[in-house]
Amino acid sequence: MATLLDGTDPRAIRLATEALRAGELVAFPTETVYGLGANALDERAVAQIFAVKNRPHFDPLIVHLADKELVSQYATDIDHRAIALMERFWPGPLTLVLHKRPIIPDLVTAGFDTVALRMPSHPIARALLQEAHLPVAAPSANPFGYVSPTTAEHVQDMLGDALKFILDGGPCAVGVESTVCALIEEQAVILRPGGVSVEEIEAVIGPVTIRVSSQPDRRSPGTLPSHYAPRVPLQLVACGVPLPRPGVGERNGLLLFKPRPVEGYVAVESLSRDGNLREAAVNLFAALRRLDNAGLDRVIVESVPEYGIGRAIMDRLRRAAA
Ligand code: TXA
Ligand code: MG
């Protein structure tokens, strides 16, 4: 079991910093999900991330920074779009893919000549990055392919045995991962919808291309069709259509966008009390996890409206159901 440390305690930040400097892994909260961090410049430490998560080496990691000013140490060709997006959304749930500098080990970027950079807004993540004075490579702190963690307990349940410390910051405020936006070509490409909506990004840099989530993209191998998946089979249904009636003796669960009367389900979760997409995102992964642990035969999942952060929710639900 890992030790849960109160991330608001400066002594905890110091312990976590020492661990990072010693080449160890530290789990920490961000505003999106919990991350599994290592010194991005230490190849041996980064290798442990892949081992602990059982993550394939073709899936590159996001490097977390304490400050916008640090971007030019790790990336080149930082154009006006990158600057405008950083000004508007950093610190926050937006990851930018830029041309990498050689100082970033190839292991971090899966051999690509690009690097994904993000400056998180969570105060505990920022305190850690500032105190450590290091770029921190961190994927979500879950075994590869499983649902991302939004509490310290989720991390403890899944990876506790492999870790010394987990910084506890309570539940994450956004609940889905950062938006990944590639600025490598003339056309900006959204590789993964996330905490910053496509509409918000387009308001700053104009029209973007959105990668289709049913197809893996060679530029973002982590965006595999099947991902974020609980063990229980999920069946996604359109919003507002009549729900399939569970058969006799069938243990079915239901994940609703907002509460409504239903019959025949042994476990029902609602993502939002009143149909608020931001609230739904916050609750998404914890609800999937509870349903996964309820001993069900399958879970029917109601779709949510696909705009704003709803796009990120639907991306995760489709891949969880794939
Ligand atoms: O919100 C988040 O982004 C969280 C927190 C911990 O910051 N992190 C996270 O990391 O979701 P991970 O490893 O679970 O997802 C990283 C995504 C993957 O889809 C990966 O393929 C993509 O970012 N990615 C990383 N580096 C890339 C690169 N150089 N080019 C294209 N995609 C990249
Ligand atoms: Mg992940």
Tab-separated table of C-alpha atoms and ligand atoms in Angstrom:
chain	number	residue	atom	x	y	z
A	1	MET	CA	0.000	0.000	0.000
A	2	ALA	CA	1.154	3.524	-0.766
A	3	THR	CA	1.121	6.254	1.894
A	4	LEU	CA	-1.610	8.830	1.276
A	5	LEU	CA	-0.169	12.267	2.003
A	6	ASP	CA	-2.248	15.413	2.429
A	7	GLY	CA	-1.141	17.300	-0.676
A	8	THR	CA	-1.880	20.687	0.898
A	9	ASP	CA	0.853	20.048	3.497
A	10	PRO	CA	4.205	21.555	2.402
A	11	ARG	CA	6.014	18.615	4.052
A	12	ALA	CA	4.158	16.230	1.735
A	13	ILE	CA	5.251	18.264	-1.280
A	14	ARG	CA	8.839	18.066	-0.026
A	15	LEU	CA	8.678	14.276	0.376
A	16	ALA	CA	7.161	13.912	-3.084
A	17	THR	CA	9.828	16.182	-4.558
A	18	GLU	CA	12.602	14.108	-2.989
A	19	ALA	CA	11.025	10.967	-4.424
A	20	LEU	CA	10.888	12.493	-7.933
A	21	ARG	CA	14.512	13.619	-7.676
A	22	ALA	CA	15.489	10.108	-6.574
A	23	GLY	CA	13.926	8.662	-9.724
A	24	GLU	CA	10.788	7.355	-8.011
A	25	LEU	CA	7.154	7.681	-9.046
A	26	VAL	CA	4.633	9.934	-7.297
A	27	ALA	CA	0.882	10.008	-7.869
A	28	PHE	CA	-0.607	13.497	-7.646
A	29	PRO	CA	-3.917	15.247	-8.301
A	30	THR	CA	-4.512	17.498	-11.269
A	31	GLU	CA	-7.731	19.352	-12.070
A	32	THR	CA	-8.580	16.647	-14.644
A	33	VAL	CA	-7.577	13.242	-13.193
A	34	TYR	CA	-4.792	11.916	-10.946
A	35	GLY	CA	-1.417	11.543	-12.639
A	36	LEU	CA	1.417	9.058	-12.169
A	37	GLY	CA	4.482	11.270	-12.270
A	38	ALA	CA	8.183	10.802	-12.881
A	39	ASN	CA	11.066	13.142	-13.690
A	40	ALA	CA	10.632	13.504	-17.462
A	41	LEU	CA	14.388	13.889	-17.948
A	42	ASP	CA	15.197	10.618	-16.152
A	43	GLU	CA	14.731	7.765	-18.599
A	44	ARG	CA	14.873	5.074	-15.919
A	45	ALA	CA	12.153	6.778	-13.904
A	46	VAL	CA	10.001	7.156	-17.013
A	47	ALA	CA	10.500	3.474	-17.818
A	48	GLN	CA	8.896	2.657	-14.467
A	49	ILE	CA	5.738	4.514	-15.470
A	50	PHE	CA	5.329	2.197	-18.451
A	51	ALA	CA	6.047	-0.858	-16.287
A	52	VAL	CA	3.660	0.073	-13.454
A	53	LYS	CA	0.814	0.948	-15.839
A	54	ASN	CA	1.546	-1.930	-18.172
A	55	ARG	CA	1.478	0.710	-20.876
A	56	PRO	CA	2.791	-0.073	-24.368
A	57	HIS	CA	5.871	1.920	-25.295
A	58	PHE	CA	4.229	3.262	-28.446
A	59	ASP	CA	1.940	5.469	-26.323
A	60	PRO	CA	3.694	8.784	-25.519
A	61	LEU	CA	3.382	10.689	-22.227
A	62	ILE	CA	2.366	14.251	-21.411
A	63	VAL	CA	5.055	16.405	-19.794
A	64	HIS	CA	3.747	18.705	-17.059
A	65	LEU	CA	5.327	22.127	-16.512
A	66	ALA	CA	5.245	24.658	-13.674
A	67	ASP	CA	5.232	27.664	-15.969
A	68	LYS	CA	4.479	28.834	-19.519
A	69	GLU	CA	7.996	30.255	-19.784
A	70	LEU	CA	9.438	26.734	-19.633
A	71	VAL	CA	7.845	25.615	-22.903
A	72	SER	CA	10.747	26.848	-25.038
A	73	GLN	CA	13.158	24.630	-23.064
A	74	TYR	CA	11.357	21.527	-24.281
A	75	ALA	CA	9.721	22.492	-27.584
A	76	THR	CA	10.539	24.481	-30.726
A	77	ASP	CA	8.434	26.263	-33.369
A	78	ILE	CA	6.122	27.779	-30.755
A	79	ASP	CA	3.898	29.731	-33.098
A	80	HIS	CA	1.230	32.393	-32.498
A	81	ARG	CA	-1.484	29.734	-32.069
A	82	ALA	CA	0.456	28.030	-29.282
A	83	ILE	CA	1.075	31.338	-27.571
A	84	ALA	CA	-2.557	32.388	-27.843
A	85	LEU	CA	-3.791	29.038	-26.472
A	86	MET	CA	-1.316	29.077	-23.583
A	87	GLU	CA	-2.305	32.646	-22.728
A	88	ARG	CA	-5.968	31.724	-22.675
A	89	PHE	CA	-6.003	28.208	-21.152
A	90	TRP	CA	-2.817	27.695	-19.113
A	91	PRO	CA	-2.776	26.765	-16.349
A	92	GLY	CA	-5.627	24.389	-17.210
A	93	PRO	CA	-6.831	21.230	-18.958
A	94	LEU	CA	-5.215	21.785	-22.366
A	95	THR	CA	-2.216	19.814	-23.686
A	96	LEU	CA	-0.290	21.132	-26.684
A	97	VAL	CA	1.674	18.857	-29.007
A	98	LEU	CA	4.703	20.703	-30.392
A	99	HIS	CA	8.051	19.830	-31.990
A	100	LYS	CA	10.316	18.469	-29.275
A	101	ARG	CA	13.813	19.450	-28.243
A	102	PRO	CA	16.392	16.644	-27.853
A	103	ILE	CA	16.518	17.073	-24.048
A	104	ILE	CA	13.203	15.168	-23.810
A	105	PRO	CA	14.026	11.436	-23.878
A	106	ASP	CA	12.597	9.439	-26.789
A	107	LEU	CA	10.946	7.101	-24.313
A	108	VAL	CA	8.670	9.952	-23.161
A	109	THR	CA	7.513	10.711	-26.698
A	110	ALA	CA	7.470	7.110	-27.979
A	111	GLY	CA	10.086	8.041	-30.534
A	112	PHE	CA	8.000	10.833	-32.065
A	113	ASP	CA	9.666	14.136	-32.881
A	114	THR	CA	6.893	15.901	-30.982
A	115	VAL	CA	6.185	16.385	-27.274
A	116	ALA	CA	2.893	16.909	-25.444
A	117	LEU	CA	3.131	19.729	-22.884
A	118	ARG	CA	0.670	20.883	-20.279
A	119	MET	CA	0.613	23.290	-17.338
A	120	PRO	CA	-1.969	21.994	-14.847
A	121	SER	CA	-3.977	24.376	-12.647
A	122	HIS	CA	-4.453	22.176	-9.582
A	123	PRO	CA	-2.696	23.913	-6.647
A	124	ILE	CA	-1.101	20.651	-5.451
A	125	ALA	CA	0.208	19.799	-8.926
A	126	ARG	CA	1.571	23.333	-9.246
A	127	ALA	CA	3.219	23.209	-5.821
A	128	LEU	CA	4.892	19.908	-6.734
A	129	LEU	CA	6.117	21.150	-10.121
A	130	GLN	CA	7.448	24.373	-8.624
A	131	GLU	CA	9.204	22.739	-5.697
A	132	ALA	CA	10.667	19.936	-7.838
A	133	HIS	CA	11.943	22.285	-10.555
A	134	LEU	CA	11.501	19.435	-12.997
A	135	PRO	CA	9.331	18.668	-15.990
A	136	VAL	CA	7.111	15.786	-14.842
A	137	ALA	CA	5.965	13.101	-17.264
A	138	ALA	CA	2.595	11.839	-16.092
A	139	PRO	CA	-0.107	9.692	-17.621
A	140	SER	CA	-3.361	9.107	-15.777
A	141	ALA	CA	-2.639	6.931	-12.716
A	142	ASN	CA	-4.498	3.801	-13.829
A	143	PRO	CA	-3.524	0.487	-15.395
A	144	PHE	CA	-3.396	0.898	-19.189
A	145	GLY	CA	-6.853	0.831	-20.749
A	146	TYR	CA	-8.835	1.111	-17.497
A	147	VAL	CA	-10.960	4.000	-16.195
A	148	SER	CA	-8.918	7.063	-15.070
A	149	PRO	CA	-8.748	7.898	-11.338
A	150	THR	CA	-10.472	11.004	-9.984
A	151	THR	CA	-9.711	10.409	-6.284
A	152	ALA	CA	-6.614	9.344	-4.324
A	153	GLU	CA	-8.506	6.203	-3.253
A	154	HIS	CA	-8.966	5.186	-6.897
A	155	VAL	CA	-5.179	5.344	-7.301
A	156	GLN	CA	-4.602	3.426	-4.085
A	157	ASP	CA	-7.019	0.665	-5.178
A	158	MET	CA	-5.328	0.167	-8.542
A	159	LEU	CA	-1.666	1.068	-8.137
A	160	GLY	CA	-1.131	1.354	-4.380
A	161	ASP	CA	1.160	-1.660	-4.246
A	162	ALA	CA	3.537	-0.184	-6.811
A	163	LEU	CA	3.834	3.290	-5.248
A	164	LYS	CA	5.411	4.860	-2.184
A	165	PHE	CA	3.392	8.104	-2.088
A	166	ILE	CA	0.063	9.363	-3.315
A	167	LEU	CA	-0.597	13.067	-2.833
A	168	ASP	CA	-4.247	13.389	-1.846
A	169	GLY	CA	-6.123	16.404	-3.161
A	170	GLY	CA	-9.682	15.092	-2.935
A	171	PRO	CA	-11.883	14.634	-6.004
A	172	CYS	CA	-10.800	16.257	-9.289
A	173	ALA	CA	-12.748	19.351	-10.353
A	174	VAL	CA	-12.919	18.653	-14.119
A	175	GLY	CA	-13.140	14.855	-14.130
A	176	VAL	CA	-12.065	14.102	-17.717
A	177	GLU	CA	-8.543	14.381	-19.096
A	178	SER	CA	-7.052	17.393	-20.812
A	179	THR	CA	-7.827	18.239	-24.408
A	180	VAL	CA	-4.862	17.248	-26.596
A	181	CYS	CA	-4.302	19.699	-29.455
A	182	ALA	CA	-1.531	19.162	-32.020
A	183	LEU	CA	0.018	22.297	-33.535
A	184	ILE	CA	2.490	20.533	-35.808
A	185	GLU	CA	0.897	21.259	-39.153
A	186	GLU	CA	-0.851	24.243	-40.636
A	187	GLN	CA	-4.148	22.761	-39.524
A	188	ALA	CA	-4.565	22.401	-35.740
A	189	VAL	CA	-5.851	18.927	-34.822
A	190	ILE	CA	-7.743	17.899	-31.698
A	191	LEU	CA	-6.341	14.446	-30.930
A	192	ARG	CA	-8.420	13.986	-27.792
A	193	PRO	CA	-11.413	16.057	-26.677
A	194	GLY	CA	-11.158	16.994	-23.001
A	195	GLY	CA	-11.554	19.609	-20.306
A	196	VAL	CA	-11.272	22.594	-22.669
A	197	SER	CA	-14.007	22.373	-25.295
A	198	VAL	CA	-13.419	22.490	-29.049
A	199	GLU	CA	-15.682	25.540	-29.201
A	200	GLU	CA	-13.469	27.365	-26.694
A	201	ILE	CA	-10.336	26.510	-28.686
A	202	GLU	CA	-11.871	27.575	-31.999
A	203	ALA	CA	-12.824	30.896	-30.446
A	204	VAL	CA	-9.083	31.546	-30.016
A	205	ILE	CA	-7.412	30.016	-33.123
A	206	GLY	CA	-10.260	29.458	-35.580
A	207	PRO	CA	-11.450	26.158	-37.092
A	208	VAL	CA	-9.690	22.959	-36.006
A	209	THR	CA	-9.841	19.388	-37.288
A	210	ILE	CA	-11.176	16.794	-34.861
A	211	ARG	CA	-9.779	13.298	-34.991
A	212	VAL	CA	-12.520	10.665	-35.231
A	213	SER	CA	-12.520	8.636	-32.029
A	214	SER	CA	-13.375	5.332	-33.712
A	215	GLN	CA	-10.045	5.391	-35.546
A	216	PRO	CA	-6.666	5.181	-33.884
A	217	ASP	CA	-4.455	8.022	-35.002
A	218	ARG	CA	-0.813	7.427	-35.785
A	219	ARG	CA	-0.096	10.868	-34.324
A	220	SER	CA	-1.650	9.898	-30.979
A	221	PRO	CA	-1.415	6.163	-30.531
A	222	GLY	CA	-2.913	6.400	-27.056
A	223	THR	CA	-6.238	7.321	-28.575
A	224	LEU	CA	-7.150	3.705	-29.202
A	225	PRO	CA	-10.774	2.805	-29.946
A	226	SER	CA	-11.007	0.635	-26.812
A	227	HIS	CA	-9.842	2.530	-23.728
A	228	TYR	CA	-11.198	3.874	-20.434
A	229	ALA	CA	-12.936	0.504	-20.229
A	230	PRO	CA	-14.461	-1.066	-17.133
A	231	ARG	CA	-14.579	-4.881	-17.018
A	232	VAL	CA	-18.378	-5.027	-17.211
A	233	PRO	CA	-19.754	-4.789	-20.788
A	234	LEU	CA	-21.256	-1.394	-21.603
A	235	GLN	CA	-24.011	-0.710	-24.104
A	236	LEU	CA	-24.374	2.872	-25.247
A	237	VAL	CA	-27.889	4.059	-26.186
A	238	ALA	CA	-29.011	7.354	-27.686
A	239	CYS	CA	-30.374	9.998	-25.320
A	240	GLY	CA	-34.126	9.862	-24.717
A	241	VAL	CA	-34.824	6.537	-26.507
A	242	PRO	CA	-36.712	3.812	-24.609
A	243	LEU	CA	-34.241	1.789	-22.547
A	244	PRO	CA	-33.833	-1.942	-23.196
A	245	ARG	CA	-35.759	-3.919	-20.544
A	246	PRO	CA	-33.506	-6.237	-18.549
A	247	GLY	CA	-34.363	-9.934	-18.987
A	248	VAL	CA	-35.571	-12.066	-16.077
A	249	GLY	CA	-32.748	-12.675	-13.621
A	250	GLU	CA	-30.411	-10.300	-15.484
A	251	ARG	CA	-28.347	-7.989	-13.301
A	252	ASN	CA	-28.265	-4.822	-15.354
A	253	GLY	CA	-26.943	-1.426	-14.346
A	254	LEU	CA	-27.862	1.939	-15.809
A	255	LEU	CA	-25.877	5.129	-16.238
A	256	LEU	CA	-28.196	8.068	-16.865
A	257	PHE	CA	-27.337	11.628	-17.844
A	258	LYS	CA	-29.934	12.972	-15.393
A	259	PRO	CA	-32.306	11.190	-13.004
A	260	ARG	CA	-35.600	9.756	-14.289
A	261	PRO	CA	-37.851	6.881	-13.203
A	262	VAL	CA	-36.760	3.478	-14.534
A	263	GLU	CA	-37.630	-0.127	-13.731
A	264	GLY	CA	-35.800	-3.415	-13.604
A	265	TYR	CA	-32.243	-2.168	-13.048
A	266	VAL	CA	-30.344	-3.302	-9.961
A	267	ALA	CA	-28.001	-0.284	-9.943
A	268	VAL	CA	-28.683	3.180	-11.325
A	269	GLU	CA	-26.304	6.147	-11.435
A	270	SER	CA	-27.021	9.662	-12.723
A	271	LEU	CA	-24.169	11.829	-13.964
A	272	SER	CA	-25.856	15.143	-13.229
A	273	ARG	CA	-28.810	16.238	-11.098
A	274	ASP	CA	-30.125	18.659	-13.694
A	275	GLY	CA	-28.434	17.825	-16.985
A	276	ASN	CA	-25.291	19.909	-16.515
A	277	LEU	CA	-22.432	18.621	-18.701
A	278	ARG	CA	-19.644	19.979	-16.447
A	279	GLU	CA	-21.172	18.171	-13.458
A	280	ALA	CA	-21.564	15.019	-15.575
A	281	ALA	CA	-17.847	15.093	-16.468
A	282	VAL	CA	-16.872	15.401	-12.797
A	283	ASN	CA	-18.911	12.293	-11.909
A	284	LEU	CA	-18.221	10.165	-14.997
A	285	PHE	CA	-15.252	7.985	-14.003
A	286	ALA	CA	-16.316	7.445	-10.370
A	287	ALA	CA	-19.787	6.356	-11.540
A	288	LEU	CA	-18.322	3.932	-14.112
A	289	ARG	CA	-16.085	2.509	-11.402
A	290	ARG	CA	-18.970	1.988	-8.949
A	291	LEU	CA	-21.014	0.233	-11.617
A	292	ASP	CA	-17.997	-1.888	-12.514
A	293	ASN	CA	-17.723	-3.030	-8.894
A	294	ALA	CA	-21.438	-3.839	-8.508
A	295	GLY	CA	-21.270	-7.387	-9.897
A	296	LEU	CA	-23.446	-6.589	-12.926
A	297	ASP	CA	-23.945	-8.539	-16.164
A	298	ARG	CA	-23.935	-5.358	-18.223
A	299	VAL	CA	-24.468	-1.623	-17.967
A	300	ILE	CA	-26.713	0.415	-20.234
A	301	VAL	CA	-25.280	3.888	-20.752
A	302	GLU	CA	-27.344	6.824	-21.908
A	303	SER	CA	-25.651	9.257	-24.310
A	304	VAL	CA	-25.171	12.897	-23.369
A	305	PRO	CA	-25.450	15.934	-25.669
A	306	GLU	CA	-22.311	16.159	-27.790
A	307	TYR	CA	-21.208	19.764	-27.428
A	308	GLY	CA	-18.867	21.523	-25.015
A	309	ILE	CA	-17.380	19.058	-22.562
A	310	GLY	CA	-20.099	16.597	-23.668
A	311	ARG	CA	-17.817	15.754	-26.583
A	312	ALA	CA	-15.140	14.525	-24.151
A	313	ILE	CA	-17.720	12.529	-22.172
A	314	MET	CA	-19.039	10.837	-25.334
A	315	ASP	CA	-15.485	10.091	-26.514
A	316	ARG	CA	-14.761	8.288	-23.215
A	317	LEU	CA	-18.129	6.472	-23.231
A	318	ARG	CA	-17.699	5.256	-26.816
A	319	ARG	CA	-14.262	3.936	-26.084
A	320	ALA	CA	-15.401	2.388	-22.790
A	321	ALA	CA	-18.143	0.583	-24.714
A	322	ALA	CA	-15.933	-0.451	-27.664
B	1	TXA	O1	-5.513	15.398	-18.105
B	1	TXA	C1	-4.540	14.750	-18.517
B	1	TXA	O2	-4.036	14.952	-19.634
B	1	TXA	C2	-3.948	13.680	-17.596
B	1	TXA	C3	-3.334	14.382	-16.374
B	1	TXA	C4	-2.602	13.438	-15.467
B	1	TXA	O3	-2.517	15.436	-16.797
B	1	TXA	N1	-2.968	12.891	-18.289
B	1	TXA	C5	-3.316	11.998	-19.244
B	1	TXA	O4	-2.252	11.284	-19.753
B	1	TXA	O5	-4.451	11.823	-19.608
B	1	TXA	P1	-2.433	9.954	-20.624
B	1	TXA	O6	-1.070	9.394	-20.760
B	1	TXA	O7	-3.448	9.093	-19.983
B	1	TXA	O8	-2.898	10.474	-22.013
B	1	TXA	C6	-1.987	11.191	-22.842
B	1	TXA	C7	-2.514	11.315	-24.228
B	1	TXA	C8	-2.484	9.997	-24.971
B	1	TXA	O9	-3.642	9.890	-25.766
B	1	TXA	C9	-1.231	10.131	-25.837
B	1	TXA	O10	-1.274	9.352	-27.008
B	1	TXA	C10	-1.251	11.623	-26.145
B	1	TXA	O11	-1.697	12.231	-24.953
B	1	TXA	N2	0.100	12.115	-26.471
B	1	TXA	C11	1.152	12.253	-25.651
B	1	TXA	N3	2.239	12.681	-26.322
B	1	TXA	C12	1.873	12.825	-27.603
B	1	TXA	C13	2.547	13.229	-28.795
B	1	TXA	N4	3.815	13.577	-28.805
B	1	TXA	N5	1.820	13.266	-29.939
B	1	TXA	C14	0.528	12.925	-29.942
B	1	TXA	N6	-0.167	12.526	-28.856
B	1	TXA	C15	0.494	12.474	-27.702
B	2	MG	MG	-4.889	7.718	-19.605
